Structure formats: structure tokens, C-alpha cells
Short mmCIF file of N, CA and C in Angstrom, two decimals:
data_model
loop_
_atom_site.label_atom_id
_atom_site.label_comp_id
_atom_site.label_asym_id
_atom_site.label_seq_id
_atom_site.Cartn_x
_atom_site.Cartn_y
_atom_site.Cartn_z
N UNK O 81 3.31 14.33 11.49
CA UNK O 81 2.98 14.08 10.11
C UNK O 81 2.84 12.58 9.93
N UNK O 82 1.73 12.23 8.76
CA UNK O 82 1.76 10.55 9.03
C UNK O 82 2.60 9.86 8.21
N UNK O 83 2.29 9.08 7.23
CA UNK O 83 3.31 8.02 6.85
C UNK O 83 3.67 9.05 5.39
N UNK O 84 4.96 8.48 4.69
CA UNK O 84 4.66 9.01 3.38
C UNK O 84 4.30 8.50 2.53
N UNK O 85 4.20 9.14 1.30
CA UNK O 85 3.40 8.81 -0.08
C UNK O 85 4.69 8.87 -1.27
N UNK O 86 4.49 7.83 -2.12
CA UNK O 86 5.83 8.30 -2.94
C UNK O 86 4.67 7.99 -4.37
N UNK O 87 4.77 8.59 -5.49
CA UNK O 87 4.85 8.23 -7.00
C UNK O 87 5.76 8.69 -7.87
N UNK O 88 5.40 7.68 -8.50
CA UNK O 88 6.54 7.51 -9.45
C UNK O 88 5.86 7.99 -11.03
N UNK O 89 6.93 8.96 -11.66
CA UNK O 89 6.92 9.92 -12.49
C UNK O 89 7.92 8.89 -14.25
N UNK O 90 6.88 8.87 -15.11
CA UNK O 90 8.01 7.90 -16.34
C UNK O 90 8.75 9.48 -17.20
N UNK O 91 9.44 9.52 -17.21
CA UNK O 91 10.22 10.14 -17.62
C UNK O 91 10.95 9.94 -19.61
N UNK O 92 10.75 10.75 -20.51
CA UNK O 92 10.51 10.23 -21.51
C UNK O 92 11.88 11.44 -22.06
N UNK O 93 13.17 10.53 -22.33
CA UNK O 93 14.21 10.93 -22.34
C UNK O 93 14.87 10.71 -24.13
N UNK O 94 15.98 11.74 -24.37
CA UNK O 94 16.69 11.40 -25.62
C UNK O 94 17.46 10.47 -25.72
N UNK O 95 18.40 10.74 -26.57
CA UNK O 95 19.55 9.52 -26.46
C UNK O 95 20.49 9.54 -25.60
N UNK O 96 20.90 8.08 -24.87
CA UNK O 96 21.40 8.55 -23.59
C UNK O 96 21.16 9.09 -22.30
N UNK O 97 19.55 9.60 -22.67
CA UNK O 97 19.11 9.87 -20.97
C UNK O 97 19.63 11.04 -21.07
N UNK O 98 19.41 11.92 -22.10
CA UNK O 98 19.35 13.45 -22.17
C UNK O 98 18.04 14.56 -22.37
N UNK O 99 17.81 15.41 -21.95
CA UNK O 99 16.61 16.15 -22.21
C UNK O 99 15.34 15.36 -21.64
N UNK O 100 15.47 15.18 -20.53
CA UNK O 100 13.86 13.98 -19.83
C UNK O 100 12.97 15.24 -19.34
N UNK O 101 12.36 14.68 -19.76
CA UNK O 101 10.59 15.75 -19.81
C UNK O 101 9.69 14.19 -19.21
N UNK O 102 8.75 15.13 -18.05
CA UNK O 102 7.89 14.07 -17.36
C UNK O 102 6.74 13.59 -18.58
N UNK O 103 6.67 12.56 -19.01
CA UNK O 103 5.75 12.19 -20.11
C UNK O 103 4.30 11.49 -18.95
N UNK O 104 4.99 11.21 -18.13
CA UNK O 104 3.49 10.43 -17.48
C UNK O 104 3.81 9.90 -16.21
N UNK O 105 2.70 9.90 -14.75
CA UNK O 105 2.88 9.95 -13.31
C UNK O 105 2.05 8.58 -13.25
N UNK O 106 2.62 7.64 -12.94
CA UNK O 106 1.92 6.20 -12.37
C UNK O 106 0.76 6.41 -11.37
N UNK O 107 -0.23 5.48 -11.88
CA UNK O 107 -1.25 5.74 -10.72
C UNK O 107 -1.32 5.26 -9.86
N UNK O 108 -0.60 3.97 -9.44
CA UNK O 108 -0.02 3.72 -7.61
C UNK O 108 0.51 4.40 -6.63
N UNK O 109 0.71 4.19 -5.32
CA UNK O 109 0.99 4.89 -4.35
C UNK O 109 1.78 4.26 -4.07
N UNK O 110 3.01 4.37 -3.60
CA UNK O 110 3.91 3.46 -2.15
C UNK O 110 4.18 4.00 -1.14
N UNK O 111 4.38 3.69 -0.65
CA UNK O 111 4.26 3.51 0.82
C UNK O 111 5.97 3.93 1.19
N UNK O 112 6.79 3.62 0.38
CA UNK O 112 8.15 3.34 0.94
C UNK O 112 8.63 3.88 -0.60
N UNK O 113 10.17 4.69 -0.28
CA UNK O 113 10.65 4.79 -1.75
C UNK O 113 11.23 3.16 -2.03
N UNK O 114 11.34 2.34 -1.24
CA UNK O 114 12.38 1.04 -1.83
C UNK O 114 11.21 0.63 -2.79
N UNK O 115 9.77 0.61 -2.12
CA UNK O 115 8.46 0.11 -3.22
C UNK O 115 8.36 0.34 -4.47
N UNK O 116 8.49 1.72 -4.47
CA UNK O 116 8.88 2.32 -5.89
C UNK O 116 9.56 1.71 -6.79
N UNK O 117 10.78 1.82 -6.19
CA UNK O 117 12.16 1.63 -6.72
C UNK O 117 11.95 0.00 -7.52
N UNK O 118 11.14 -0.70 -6.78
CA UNK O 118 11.34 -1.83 -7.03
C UNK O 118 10.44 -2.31 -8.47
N UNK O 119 9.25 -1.46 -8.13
CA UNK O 119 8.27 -1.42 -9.05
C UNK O 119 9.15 -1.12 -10.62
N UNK O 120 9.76 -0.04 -9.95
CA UNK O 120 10.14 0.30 -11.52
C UNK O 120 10.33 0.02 -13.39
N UNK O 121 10.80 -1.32 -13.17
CA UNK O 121 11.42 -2.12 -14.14
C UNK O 121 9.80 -2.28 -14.98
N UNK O 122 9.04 -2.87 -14.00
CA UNK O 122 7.67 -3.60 -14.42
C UNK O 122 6.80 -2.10 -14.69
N UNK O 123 6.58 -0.87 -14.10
CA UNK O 123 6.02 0.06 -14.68
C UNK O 123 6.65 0.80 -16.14
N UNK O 124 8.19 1.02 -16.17
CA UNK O 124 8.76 1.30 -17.90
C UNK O 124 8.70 0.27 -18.53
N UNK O 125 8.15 -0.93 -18.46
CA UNK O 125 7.66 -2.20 -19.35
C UNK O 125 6.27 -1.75 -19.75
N UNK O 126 5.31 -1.55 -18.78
CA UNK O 126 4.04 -1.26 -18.72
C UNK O 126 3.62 0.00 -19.64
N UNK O 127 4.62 0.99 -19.64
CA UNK O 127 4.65 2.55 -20.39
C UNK O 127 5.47 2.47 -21.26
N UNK O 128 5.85 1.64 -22.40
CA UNK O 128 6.62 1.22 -23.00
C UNK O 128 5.87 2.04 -24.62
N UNK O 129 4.61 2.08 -24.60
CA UNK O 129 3.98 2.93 -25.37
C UNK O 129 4.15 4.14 -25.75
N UNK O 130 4.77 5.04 -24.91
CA UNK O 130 5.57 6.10 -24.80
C UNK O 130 6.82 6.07 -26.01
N UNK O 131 6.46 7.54 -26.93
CA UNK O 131 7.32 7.56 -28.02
C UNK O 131 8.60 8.48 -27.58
N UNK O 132 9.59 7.75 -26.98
CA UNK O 132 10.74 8.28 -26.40
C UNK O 132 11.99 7.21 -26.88
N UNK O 133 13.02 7.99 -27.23
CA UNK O 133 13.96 7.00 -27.52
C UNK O 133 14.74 5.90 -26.37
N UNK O 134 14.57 7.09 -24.64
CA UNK O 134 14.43 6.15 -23.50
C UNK O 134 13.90 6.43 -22.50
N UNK O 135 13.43 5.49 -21.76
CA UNK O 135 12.62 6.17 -20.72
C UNK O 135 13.14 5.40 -19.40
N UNK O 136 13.03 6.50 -18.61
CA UNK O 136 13.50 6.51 -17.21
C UNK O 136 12.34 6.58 -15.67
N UNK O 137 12.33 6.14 -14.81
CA UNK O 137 11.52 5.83 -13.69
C UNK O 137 12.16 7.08 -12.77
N UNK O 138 11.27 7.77 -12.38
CA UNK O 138 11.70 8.56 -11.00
C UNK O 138 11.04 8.41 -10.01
N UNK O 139 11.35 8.21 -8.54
CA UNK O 139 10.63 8.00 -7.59
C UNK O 139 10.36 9.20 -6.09
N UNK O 140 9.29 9.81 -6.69
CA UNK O 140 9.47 10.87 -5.59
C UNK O 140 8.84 10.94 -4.19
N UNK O 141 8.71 11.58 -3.72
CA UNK O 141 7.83 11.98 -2.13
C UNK O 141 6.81 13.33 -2.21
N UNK O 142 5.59 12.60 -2.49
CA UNK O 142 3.97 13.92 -2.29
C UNK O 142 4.04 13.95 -0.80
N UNK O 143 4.32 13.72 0.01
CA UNK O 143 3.41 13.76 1.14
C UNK O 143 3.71 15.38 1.84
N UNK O 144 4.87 15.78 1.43
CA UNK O 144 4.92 17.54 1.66
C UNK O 144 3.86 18.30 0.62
N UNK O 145 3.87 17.97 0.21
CA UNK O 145 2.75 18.44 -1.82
C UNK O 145 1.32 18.44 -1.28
N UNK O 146 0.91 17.32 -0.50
CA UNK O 146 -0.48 17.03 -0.23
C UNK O 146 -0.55 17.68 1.02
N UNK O 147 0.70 17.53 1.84
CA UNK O 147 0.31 18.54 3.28
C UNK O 147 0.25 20.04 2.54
N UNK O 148 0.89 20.70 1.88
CA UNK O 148 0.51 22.47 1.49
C UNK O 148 -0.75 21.89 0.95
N UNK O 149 -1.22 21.35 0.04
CA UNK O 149 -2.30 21.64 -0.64
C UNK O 149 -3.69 21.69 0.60
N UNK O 150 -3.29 20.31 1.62
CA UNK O 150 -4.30 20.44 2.58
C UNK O 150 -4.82 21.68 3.19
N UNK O 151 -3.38 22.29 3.64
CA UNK O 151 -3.48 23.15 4.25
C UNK O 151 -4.16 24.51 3.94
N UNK O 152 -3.83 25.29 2.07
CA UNK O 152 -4.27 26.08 1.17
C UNK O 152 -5.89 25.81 1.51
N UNK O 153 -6.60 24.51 1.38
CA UNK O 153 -7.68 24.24 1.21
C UNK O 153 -8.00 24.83 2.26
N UNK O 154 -7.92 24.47 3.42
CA UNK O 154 -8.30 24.35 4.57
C UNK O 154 -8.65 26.49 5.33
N UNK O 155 -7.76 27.23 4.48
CA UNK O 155 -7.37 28.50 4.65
C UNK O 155 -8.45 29.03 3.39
N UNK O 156 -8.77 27.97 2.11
CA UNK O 156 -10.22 29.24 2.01
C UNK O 156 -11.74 29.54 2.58
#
């Protein structure tokens, strides 16, 4: 399998960082979760537009997501 893929998901939470519902998926890629991670601060600045009382950064891993989907494709 080749390298992975991580994006990062803004997360649009209550008070306290209760009830987080995905409000919106960044359109960068990294390469590394530390990339992500790091990004973070400067992307919930960036999505700050978002009507949430707080919002939270999650940093996940597609590259299992994009291998099934390849694969589905590939099988019709």
C-alpha cells in the first residue's frame, strides 16, 4: 500500500465540545497526521465562519476509504 492520506474534518460543536456534528472537510491533503495536527489552529481560524458555539479540528486517515472505493470501482 503507498503512502497515506490524512484530512482534516472542522467539527462544529456545543458548549464545551458537546454534540460535534462534521460541519465541513478541509480541502488539503497531508501527507503525515503530525501535518494535520499542525495545520489545525490556522484551518479553525480559517472556518471561523461556521455558526457553532465551538469548533474542533479532527485529523483522520482516507487512504483505507480510497483503497475500498478503488477497488468497488475497479469490480464494476
Amino acid at each position: 500500500m503507498g503512502p497515506f492520506i490524512y484530512v482534516m474534518a472542522i467539527m462544529g460543536c456545543g458548549d464545551g465540545g458537546y454534540q460535534c456534528t462534521q460541519a465541513r472537510i478541509v480541502d488539503t491533503r497531508f501527507q503525515s497526521m503530525a501535518q494535520c495536527q499542525q495545520a489545525a489552529e490556522a484551518e479553525l481560524i480559517r472556518n471561523g465562519d461556521l455558526d457553532y458555539p465551538e469548533l474542533m479540528a479532527s485529523c483522520r486517515s482516507v487512504t483505507n476509504q480510497i483503497a475500498l472505493n478503488d477497488a468497488k470501482a475497479r469490480q464494476r
